[in-house]
XYZ file of C-alpha atoms in Angstrom:
421
model
C -21.121 -10.211 16.815
C -22.772 -7.367 14.951
C -22.217 -7.522 11.136
C -20.756 -4.303 9.822
C -22.590 -2.643 6.988
C -21.274 -2.146 3.436
C -18.015 -0.489 3.108
C -18.306 3.219 2.771
C -14.854 4.912 2.477
C -14.729 8.638 3.255
C -13.973 11.023 0.356
C -10.421 11.650 -0.045
C -8.119 13.608 -2.461
C -4.973 11.468 -2.470
C -2.229 13.934 -3.175
C 0.711 11.975 -1.698
C 3.358 10.032 -3.401
C 0.891 7.144 -4.171
C -1.442 5.563 -4.117
C -3.540 8.310 -5.703
C -7.141 8.720 -6.693
C -8.007 6.461 -9.492
C -9.611 7.520 -12.722
C -13.367 7.035 -12.457
C -13.411 4.951 -15.643
C -10.900 2.575 -14.120
C -13.008 1.967 -11.161
C -16.027 1.396 -13.473
C -14.054 -1.031 -15.487
C -13.236 -2.974 -12.432
C -16.878 -3.421 -11.594
C -17.523 -5.096 -14.944
C -18.797 -8.686 -14.724
C -16.391 -11.543 -14.273
C -15.742 -14.267 -16.952
C -13.875 -17.581 -16.693
C -10.104 -17.497 -17.043
C -10.239 -19.308 -20.292
C -13.444 -17.631 -21.725
C -12.454 -16.297 -25.212
C -13.425 -12.765 -23.904
C -10.812 -13.277 -21.130
C -8.026 -14.468 -23.223
C -8.709 -11.869 -25.955
C -8.670 -9.109 -23.198
C -5.293 -10.438 -21.891
C -3.921 -10.298 -25.432
C -5.246 -6.799 -25.962
C -3.977 -5.576 -22.651
C -0.397 -6.931 -23.574
C -0.495 -4.848 -26.806
C -1.589 -1.752 -24.906
C 1.247 -2.078 -22.515
C 3.903 -2.543 -25.213
C 2.942 0.927 -26.431
C 2.957 2.286 -22.859
C 6.505 0.924 -22.260
C 7.790 1.881 -25.788
C 8.709 -1.618 -26.705
C 8.011 -4.438 -29.160
C 8.719 -7.011 -26.520
C 6.358 -10.077 -26.968
C 6.987 -10.832 -23.264
C 4.861 -7.929 -22.042
C 2.232 -8.830 -19.432
C 0.838 -8.244 -15.912
C 1.928 -9.902 -12.778
C -0.887 -10.231 -10.336
C 0.128 -8.403 -7.154
C 1.291 -4.976 -6.081
C 4.253 -3.335 -7.891
C 6.632 -5.220 -5.587
C 5.147 -8.456 -6.909
C 6.524 -7.436 -10.374
C 9.888 -6.425 -8.914
C 10.189 -9.751 -7.168
C 9.136 -11.711 -10.161
C 11.630 -9.936 -12.430
C 14.620 -10.323 -10.059
C 13.978 -13.879 -8.770
C 13.517 -15.052 -12.312
C 16.582 -13.419 -13.746
C 18.958 -14.020 -10.877
C 20.710 -17.387 -10.205
C 22.240 -18.068 -6.791
C 25.773 -16.530 -6.778
C 25.067 -14.049 -9.729
C 26.602 -10.708 -9.220
C 24.014 -7.952 -9.273
C 24.803 -4.248 -9.140
C 22.401 -1.875 -7.421
C 23.028 1.882 -7.546
C 21.049 3.209 -4.555
C 19.648 6.690 -4.389
C 16.725 6.149 -2.124
C 14.628 3.678 -0.212
C 13.669 1.678 -3.194
C 17.197 0.997 -4.383
C 17.717 -0.593 -0.955
C 14.556 -2.643 -1.701
C 16.080 -4.011 -4.978
C 19.302 -4.900 -3.209
C 17.393 -6.795 -0.536
C 15.223 -8.814 -2.955
C 18.352 -9.613 -4.979
C 19.970 -10.732 -1.697
C 17.069 -12.952 -0.965
C 17.510 -14.468 -4.430
C 21.007 -15.393 -3.246
C 22.811 -13.033 -5.451
C 26.150 -11.536 -4.700
C 24.966 -7.929 -4.320
C 27.097 -4.974 -4.843
C 25.763 -1.383 -4.192
C 26.924 2.089 -4.904
C 25.170 4.991 -3.211
C 24.807 8.690 -3.554
C 23.278 11.117 -1.057
C 19.502 11.113 -1.094
C 18.327 14.009 -3.156
C 20.929 13.345 -5.914
C 21.069 10.926 -8.846
C 24.055 9.074 -10.434
C 26.208 10.533 -13.186
C 26.550 8.092 -15.905
C 30.292 7.956 -15.466
C 29.843 6.623 -11.915
C 27.489 3.764 -13.072
C 29.908 2.813 -16.076
C 32.847 2.622 -13.587
C 30.878 0.365 -11.184
C 29.800 -1.990 -14.033
C 33.375 -2.248 -15.257
C 34.486 -2.981 -11.666
C 31.800 -5.390 -10.625
C 31.140 -7.211 -13.905
C 27.425 -7.844 -12.952
C 24.996 -10.314 -14.478
C 22.222 -7.757 -13.737
C 22.229 -4.096 -13.097
C 19.096 -3.169 -11.133
C 18.190 0.508 -10.977
C 15.192 2.485 -9.980
C 14.063 5.123 -12.375
C 11.975 7.269 -10.189
C 12.355 6.888 -6.383
C 9.401 8.472 -4.571
C 11.306 8.456 -1.232
C 13.517 11.258 -2.595
C 11.412 12.251 -5.584
C 14.563 11.864 -7.917
C 14.463 10.687 -11.488
C 17.588 8.719 -12.523
C 18.542 9.140 -16.190
C 18.470 5.847 -17.871
C 19.008 6.619 -21.642
C 22.835 5.849 -21.721
C 22.994 2.995 -19.166
C 21.466 0.246 -21.387
C 24.262 0.528 -23.991
C 26.878 0.334 -21.255
C 25.234 -2.799 -19.784
C 24.991 -4.539 -23.221
C 28.792 -3.661 -23.916
C 29.632 -5.481 -20.716
C 27.213 -8.439 -20.947
C 24.847 -7.239 -18.167
C 21.083 -7.439 -18.139
C 19.533 -4.112 -17.417
C 16.498 -4.031 -15.157
C 14.534 -0.937 -13.863
C 11.740 -0.415 -11.469
C 9.507 2.222 -13.033
C 6.698 2.051 -10.496
C 6.676 5.726 -9.591
C 7.631 7.232 -12.971
C 5.982 5.259 -15.805
C 3.235 7.306 -17.442
C 4.407 10.665 -16.022
C 7.913 10.757 -17.135
C 9.614 9.657 -20.472
C 10.220 5.989 -20.731
C 11.551 4.250 -23.857
C 12.137 0.600 -23.134
C 13.690 -0.350 -26.448
C 15.369 2.764 -27.290
C 17.185 2.757 -23.917
C 18.216 -0.937 -24.077
C 16.324 -2.190 -21.114
C 16.040 -5.898 -20.625
C 13.437 -5.949 -17.951
C 11.193 -3.246 -16.449
C 8.240 -3.442 -13.938
C 5.656 -0.896 -12.653
C 2.395 -0.582 -10.655
C -0.863 1.167 -11.501
C -1.203 3.215 -8.341
C 0.886 6.346 -9.384
C 1.049 8.067 -12.777
C -1.064 5.237 -14.498
C -4.015 6.311 -12.282
C -5.320 3.001 -11.003
C -5.305 1.081 -7.792
C -2.386 -1.065 -6.440
C -2.698 -4.706 -7.314
C -1.394 -5.326 -10.825
C 2.276 -4.963 -11.869
C 2.951 -4.403 -15.632
C 6.134 -6.046 -16.780
C 8.167 -6.399 -19.987
C 11.139 -8.593 -20.795
C 13.470 -8.359 -23.752
C 14.511 -11.436 -25.752
C 17.764 -11.614 -23.851
C 15.900 -11.732 -20.547
C 13.482 -14.189 -21.795
C 16.312 -16.459 -22.734
C 17.552 -16.402 -19.103
C 14.155 -17.092 -17.813
C 13.491 -19.961 -20.266
C 17.025 -21.549 -19.438
C 15.611 -21.921 -15.917
C 12.213 -23.354 -16.781
C 10.531 -25.965 -14.688
C 6.755 -26.764 -14.872
C 5.157 -27.769 -11.614
C 4.380 -31.483 -11.361
C 0.708 -31.291 -11.279
C 0.428 -29.659 -14.858
C 3.740 -30.930 -16.450
C 3.569 -32.654 -19.721
C 5.956 -35.008 -21.471
C 8.815 -32.918 -22.806
C 8.387 -30.027 -20.577
C 11.551 -28.549 -19.356
C 12.922 -29.185 -15.776
C 16.107 -27.196 -15.290
C 18.388 -27.980 -12.383
C 18.636 -24.330 -11.387
C 15.058 -23.598 -11.722
C 13.467 -20.323 -10.457
C 12.921 -20.701 -6.774
C 9.559 -19.031 -6.578
C 6.490 -20.759 -7.915
C 4.114 -17.774 -7.880
C 6.747 -15.399 -9.340
C 8.250 -17.883 -11.847
C 8.088 -15.822 -15.076
C 8.652 -18.926 -17.174
C 5.332 -20.267 -16.118
C 3.667 -16.907 -16.197
C 4.879 -16.391 -19.794
C 3.258 -19.604 -20.675
C -0.008 -18.562 -18.895
C -0.127 -15.320 -20.994
C 1.179 -17.018 -24.246
C -0.564 -19.452 -26.713
C -0.252 -22.334 -24.361
C -2.384 -20.781 -21.640
C -0.726 -22.796 -18.940
C -2.841 -23.069 -15.804
C -0.416 -21.434 -13.383
C -2.827 -19.284 -11.473
C -6.289 -17.733 -11.714
C -5.895 -14.299 -13.345
C -7.140 -11.426 -11.126
C -9.927 -10.479 -13.573
C -11.085 -7.153 -12.046
C -7.438 -5.912 -11.826
C -6.850 -6.952 -15.508
C -9.848 -4.769 -16.436
C -8.504 -1.921 -14.389
C -5.016 -2.233 -15.828
C -6.431 -2.318 -19.350
C -8.244 0.913 -18.738
C -5.212 2.663 -17.264
C -3.340 1.853 -20.454
C -6.221 2.654 -22.648
C -6.647 6.113 -21.057
C -2.893 6.954 -21.321
C -2.844 5.930 -25.089
C -6.093 7.708 -25.930
C -4.663 10.940 -24.554
C -1.265 10.230 -26.006
C 1.898 9.330 -24.215
C 3.609 12.636 -24.849
C 0.328 14.568 -23.843
C 0.104 12.650 -20.536
C 3.764 13.387 -19.743
C 3.184 17.042 -20.659
C 0.155 17.169 -18.317
C 2.129 15.667 -15.500
C 4.963 18.233 -16.159
C 2.538 21.141 -16.194
C 0.783 20.301 -12.941
C 4.010 19.313 -11.321
C 5.509 22.614 -12.407
C 2.432 24.363 -10.783
C 2.682 22.402 -7.581
C 6.417 23.149 -7.420
C 5.847 26.919 -7.928
C 2.937 26.712 -5.412
C 4.965 25.283 -2.514
C 7.757 27.720 -3.198
C 5.137 30.510 -3.204
C 4.162 29.328 0.302
C 7.798 29.904 1.300
C 8.644 26.238 1.595
C 12.130 24.833 0.655
C 12.137 22.054 -2.007
C 14.223 19.019 -1.165
C 16.852 17.569 -3.573
C 18.209 18.344 -6.994
C 15.163 19.832 -8.645
C 16.904 19.519 -12.064
C 16.461 15.772 -11.636
C 12.972 15.745 -9.921
C 10.266 13.568 -11.278
C 7.396 15.581 -12.820
C 4.840 13.938 -10.590
C 5.965 14.389 -7.022
C 7.760 17.062 -5.023
C 9.347 16.822 -1.511
C 9.376 19.962 0.629
C 11.203 20.560 3.943
C 8.821 20.711 6.818
C 9.147 24.179 8.546
C 11.019 23.817 11.815
C 8.121 25.075 14.053
C 5.520 22.850 12.397
C 4.847 19.267 13.692
C 4.866 17.360 10.549
C 2.632 14.386 11.297
C 0.027 16.631 13.043
C -0.033 18.933 10.053
C -0.558 15.967 7.777
C -3.430 14.740 9.991
C -5.025 18.150 9.855
C -4.766 18.044 6.134
C -6.683 14.824 6.037
C -9.207 15.475 8.836
C -9.989 19.163 7.949
C -9.808 19.054 4.244
C -9.902 15.356 3.220
C -6.501 15.758 1.433
C -3.682 13.178 2.002
C -0.031 14.193 1.589
C 2.871 11.968 2.406
C 5.886 11.846 4.746
C 9.045 9.896 3.791
C 11.376 7.210 4.973
C 14.744 6.651 6.596
C 16.796 9.869 6.927
C 13.910 11.936 5.491
C 11.118 10.656 7.755
C 9.752 13.645 9.630
C 11.930 15.970 7.625
C 9.972 16.314 4.350
C 6.359 16.088 3.032
C 5.913 14.564 -0.335
C 3.103 15.843 -2.454
C 2.080 14.191 -5.755
C 0.285 15.274 -8.920
C -0.234 11.899 -10.599
C -2.608 10.351 -13.046
C -6.187 11.532 -12.389
C -4.941 14.097 -9.828
C -2.592 15.752 -12.399
C -5.167 18.465 -12.913
C -5.542 22.146 -11.814
C -8.317 21.819 -9.293
C -6.505 19.156 -7.297
C -3.246 21.268 -7.283
C -5.080 24.469 -6.257
C -7.179 22.778 -3.560
C -4.070 21.214 -1.989
C -2.149 24.426 -2.010
C -5.019 26.270 -0.433
C -5.496 23.763 2.274
C -1.680 23.469 2.880
C -1.665 27.263 3.497
C -4.477 27.133 5.951
C -2.758 24.260 7.864
C 0.554 25.966 7.960
C -1.102 29.066 9.408
C -2.902 26.959 12.056
C 0.469 25.629 13.219
C 2.058 29.220 13.514
C 3.879 29.283 10.151
C 4.157 32.718 8.521
C 3.188 32.219 4.872
C 2.107 34.728 2.082
C -1.579 35.047 1.876
C -2.603 33.234 -1.215
C 1.100 32.671 -2.118
C 0.701 29.042 -3.213
C -2.362 29.415 -5.290
C -1.137 32.579 -6.950
C 2.085 31.077 -7.887
C 0.417 27.904 -9.351
C -2.020 30.123 -11.250
C 0.869 31.966 -12.796
C 2.256 28.612 -14.080
C -1.108 27.881 -15.693
C -1.454 31.325 -17.151
C 1.918 31.219 -18.747
C 1.005 27.709 -20.231
C -2.119 29.048 -21.620
C -0.452 31.976 -23.258
C 2.229 29.666 -24.692
C -0.416 27.406 -26.128
C -2.241 30.270 -27.754
C 0.841 31.887 -29.226
C 1.302 29.674 -32.285
C -2.300 30.307 -33.235
C -1.861 34.153 -32.745
C 1.585 33.892 -34.858
C -0.366 32.052 -37.748
C -3.132 34.720 -37.579
C -0.581 37.558 -37.713
C 1.128 35.934 -40.697
């Protein structure tokens, strides 16, 4: 057979719901030389990365680490480690990824209870409270930002309700962390997981995770060290965690002082995850959220300027992704293909009842910037015209530019006021 040449991906601007274009410095970090998994540099980098992610999550949890794998690996590690067979788990579902949490909990042999709202909406706190009182769950598992619908579920009151009813509170923040407010300790969360490939601006393959002391107690109560590395006195619980790879008890020991030889850390992903957190904290958490809000607002105004209808309750939309109804006369998949082939820009479709009905356009991480927004809107206008849609000339770019101009005026106003005073 002919041996192919070195890999040479085409240039792409990834403006879908994730993955997105990574920060250049993240890719540079991932090309750094490898070291051994117990090299002092390696263990120091692991500890440093833990402290960075405590700040990203807004927590003081000692049990803050990375799970090697995509964001789903983090979800599964959290749920399979916290859920015993027969435990009641409540999953409020408002999009595709709520269904995913329910399925993973079911595979962990939980007694799963779901409540649902129409896609494009979120849950009032009163509805979640009533379900908790009725189900009396061991775990409440709730997505914060569901990219399938672009909705952002408010979490700030739910932790207190869970605590009052003895439930652990877990959230999947894959699509929202870094681009929307998140306060793990202040909101009373017991477990949270995410991925790098959205607002954190890295590639998929590492899942930040944090556990409260209450969650760690559950994990430790199910501890079992595998036979090949077990030492005298190591725990061997009867109801041990049923996954080896996703056993957070052993993973905690790997990241902790014991440095248990559970697996070989994905070194390049560790470097990338560290750089994602470092960049976010260097810019400032609030500043990064504000940047996502600004460019998300510009994209929202831009698609409306093109005459497109925005899907869902915009008051509860994530800052970093917008869903728009595909015009009736436009073939959705063909238009997405034209965006990719003619302009090198990727936008997304959706799942389930929204597949073929909406496009999802993201402004996340490295791509939460004006030139990416304006290029995408200009290309989308041309593609819509190509497929016969009647759109205002320059309507998308002009509307986005108005948002940027207003932001510039607002930013300069305090300085002008100070000068006048």
